[in-house]
Amino acid sequence: MTQHLFNTALNTDLEYMTRTYRDLARGFGEFLPAAESFDNEQYGDAEDEFRSARDHFSSAASTIKEGEESATDDFIDDFIGLTCYAEALRDAADNYVSASEAASNSDWDTAESRAEDANAALERCDYQAT
């Protein structure tokens, strides 16, 4: 019976992590082209792509945060680290949405400030997948 409960908990942990990584991969699929669009001053495209990336990262953050509640002791540190990472990516993408919008309107001070906020969000977690 104990082995069955362990296997069920492990499967639940792995399900949450798989769903989270799927959404992170989808987010990166939008985020990387968005960064390239932003660098190439294609701010309208960048805004749309960053917005889509933000939605995927937000989904990933919600999923892994929910999984923290039931995570086994073996995986709780991974869940906490992954939550921080997904939230940081979500916040970075959100700041880049604002930076892109500001740049589209030639509001360079706001664009620069929001891009700096995005970079700070990207650096706030030291998560590495194990």
GROMACS .gro file of C-alpha atoms in nm:
model
  130
    1MET     CA    1   0.000   0.000   0.000
    2THR     CA    2   0.278   0.244   0.090
    3GLN     CA    3   0.454   0.174  -0.243
    4HIS     CA    4   0.130   0.247  -0.429
    5LEU     CA    5   0.089   0.583  -0.251
    6PHE     CA    6   0.451   0.669  -0.329
    7ASN     CA    7   0.405   0.584  -0.696
    8THR     CA    8   0.087   0.790  -0.712
    9ALA     CA    9   0.259   1.090  -0.552
   10LEU     CA   10   0.559   1.052  -0.779
   11ASN     CA   11   0.334   1.034  -1.084
   12THR     CA   12   0.154   1.348  -0.967
   13ASP     CA   13   0.487   1.530  -0.923
   14LEU     CA   14   0.600   1.424  -1.267
   15GLU     CA   15   0.270   1.526  -1.423
   16TYR     CA   16   0.295   1.877  -1.279
   17MET     CA   17   0.656   1.909  -1.389
   18THR     CA   18   0.582   1.780  -1.739
   19ARG     CA   19   0.294   2.025  -1.786
   20THR     CA   20   0.512   2.306  -1.655
   21TYR     CA   21   0.804   2.226  -1.884
   22ARG     CA   22   0.567   2.199  -2.180
   23ASP     CA   23   0.438   2.551  -2.116
   24LEU     CA   24   0.790   2.683  -2.058
   25ALA     CA   25   0.900   2.535  -2.393
   26ARG     CA   26   0.603   2.698  -2.566
   27GLY     CA   27   0.687   3.026  -2.396
   28PHE     CA   28   1.047   3.011  -2.511
   29GLY     CA   29   0.919   2.935  -2.860
   30GLU     CA   30   0.764   3.284  -2.854
   31PHE     CA   31   1.012   3.464  -2.628
   32LEU     CA   32   1.325   3.405  -2.836
   33PRO     CA   33   1.174   3.534  -3.163
   34ALA     CA   34   1.023   3.823  -2.966
   35ALA     CA   35   1.366   3.923  -2.838
   36GLU     CA   36   1.498   3.912  -3.193
   37SER     CA   37   1.207   4.125  -3.315
   38PHE     CA   38   1.270   4.371  -3.033
   39ASP     CA   39   1.641   4.391  -3.121
   40ASN     CA   40   1.547   4.450  -3.486
   41GLU     CA   41   1.313   4.734  -3.383
   42GLN     CA   42   1.004   4.543  -3.495
   43TYR     CA   43   0.820   4.648  -3.182
   44GLY     CA   44   0.467   4.553  -3.289
   45ASP     CA   45   0.575   4.196  -3.364
   46ALA     CA   46   0.778   4.184  -3.044
   47GLU     CA   47   0.482   4.299  -2.836
   48ASP     CA   48   0.255   4.025  -2.975
   49GLU     CA   49   0.521   3.757  -2.935
   50PHE     CA   50   0.613   3.864  -2.581
   51ARG     CA   51   0.242   3.868  -2.491
   52SER     CA   52   0.205   3.510  -2.613
   53ALA     CA   53   0.522   3.406  -2.428
   54ARG     CA   54   0.390   3.571  -2.111
   55ASP     CA   55   0.069   3.370  -2.137
   56HIS     CA   56   0.261   3.042  -2.163
   57PHE     CA   57   0.495   3.138  -1.878
   58SER     CA   58   0.196   3.240  -1.667
   59SER     CA   59   0.036   2.902  -1.728
   60ALA     CA   60   0.362   2.730  -1.632
   61ALA     CA   61   0.387   2.937  -1.313
   62SER     CA   62   0.029   2.857  -1.214
   63THR     CA   63   0.074   2.487  -1.279
   64ILE     CA   64   0.396   2.445  -1.082
   65LYS     CA   65   0.272   2.666  -0.797
   66GLU     CA   66  -0.036   2.447  -0.769
   67GLY     CA   67   0.188   2.139  -0.767
   68GLU     CA   68   0.390   2.274  -0.473
   69GLU     CA   69   0.092   2.201  -0.248
   70SER     CA   70   0.117   1.827  -0.305
   71ALA     CA   71   0.485   1.786  -0.399
   72THR     CA   72   0.673   1.505  -0.232
   73ASP     CA   73   0.972   1.580  -0.014
   74ASP     CA   74   1.200   1.451  -0.290
   75PHE     CA   75   1.079   1.718  -0.534
   76ILE     CA   76   0.967   2.016  -0.324
   77ASP     CA   77   1.292   2.209  -0.378
   78ASP     CA   78   1.258   2.156  -0.753
   79PHE     CA   79   0.900   2.281  -0.743
   80ILE     CA   80   0.998   2.592  -0.548
   81GLY     CA   81   1.288   2.669  -0.781
   82LEU     CA   82   1.080   2.608  -1.090
   83THR     CA   83   0.803   2.831  -0.954
   84CYS     CA   84   1.052   3.115  -0.909
   85TYR     CA   85   1.189   3.059  -1.259
   86ALA     CA   86   0.847   3.047  -1.429
   87GLU     CA   87   0.731   3.358  -1.244
   88ALA     CA   88   1.051   3.541  -1.338
   89LEU     CA   89   1.002   3.451  -1.706
   90ARG     CA   90   0.639   3.562  -1.687
   91ASP     CA   91   0.739   3.894  -1.532
   92ALA     CA   92   1.021   3.946  -1.783
   93ALA     CA   93   0.788   3.882  -2.076
   94ASP     CA   94   0.530   4.116  -1.924
   95ASN     CA   95   0.789   4.391  -1.888
   96TYR     CA   96   0.900   4.335  -2.246
   97VAL     CA   97   0.539   4.370  -2.361
   98SER     CA   98   0.537   4.714  -2.198
   99ALA     CA   99   0.881   4.800  -2.336
  100SER     CA  100   0.772   4.704  -2.687
  101GLU     CA  101   0.453   4.905  -2.659
  102ALA     CA  102   0.645   5.208  -2.532
  103ALA     CA  103   0.904   5.175  -2.810
  104SER     CA  104   0.623   5.157  -3.068
  105ASN     CA  105   0.509   5.494  -2.934
  106SER     CA  106   0.864   5.634  -2.932
  107ASP     CA  107   0.856   5.657  -2.553
  108TRP     CA  108   1.221   5.560  -2.522
  109ASP     CA  109   1.259   5.632  -2.149
  110THR     CA  110   0.974   5.398  -2.059
  111ALA     CA  111   1.093   5.138  -2.310
  112GLU     CA  112   1.440   5.139  -2.161
  113SER     CA  113   1.312   5.129  -1.803
  114ARG     CA  114   1.078   4.836  -1.872
  115ALA     CA  115   1.353   4.647  -2.060
  116GLU     CA  116   1.578   4.693  -1.756
  117ASP     CA  117   1.297   4.561  -1.533
  118ALA     CA  118   1.266   4.261  -1.765
  119ASN     CA  119   1.637   4.188  -1.744
  120ALA     CA  120   1.625   4.217  -1.364
  121ALA     CA  121   1.338   3.966  -1.355
  122LEU     CA  122   1.541   3.723  -1.563
  123GLU     CA  123   1.825   3.739  -1.312
  124ARG     CA  124   1.629   3.701  -0.990
  125CYS     CA  125   1.626   3.319  -0.973
  126ASP     CA  126   1.915   3.078  -0.980
  127TYR     CA  127   1.714   2.779  -1.099
  128GLN     CA  128   1.881   2.490  -1.280
  129ALA     CA  129   1.690   2.182  -1.381
  130THR     CA  130   1.822   1.867  -1.218
   0.00000   0.00000   0.00000
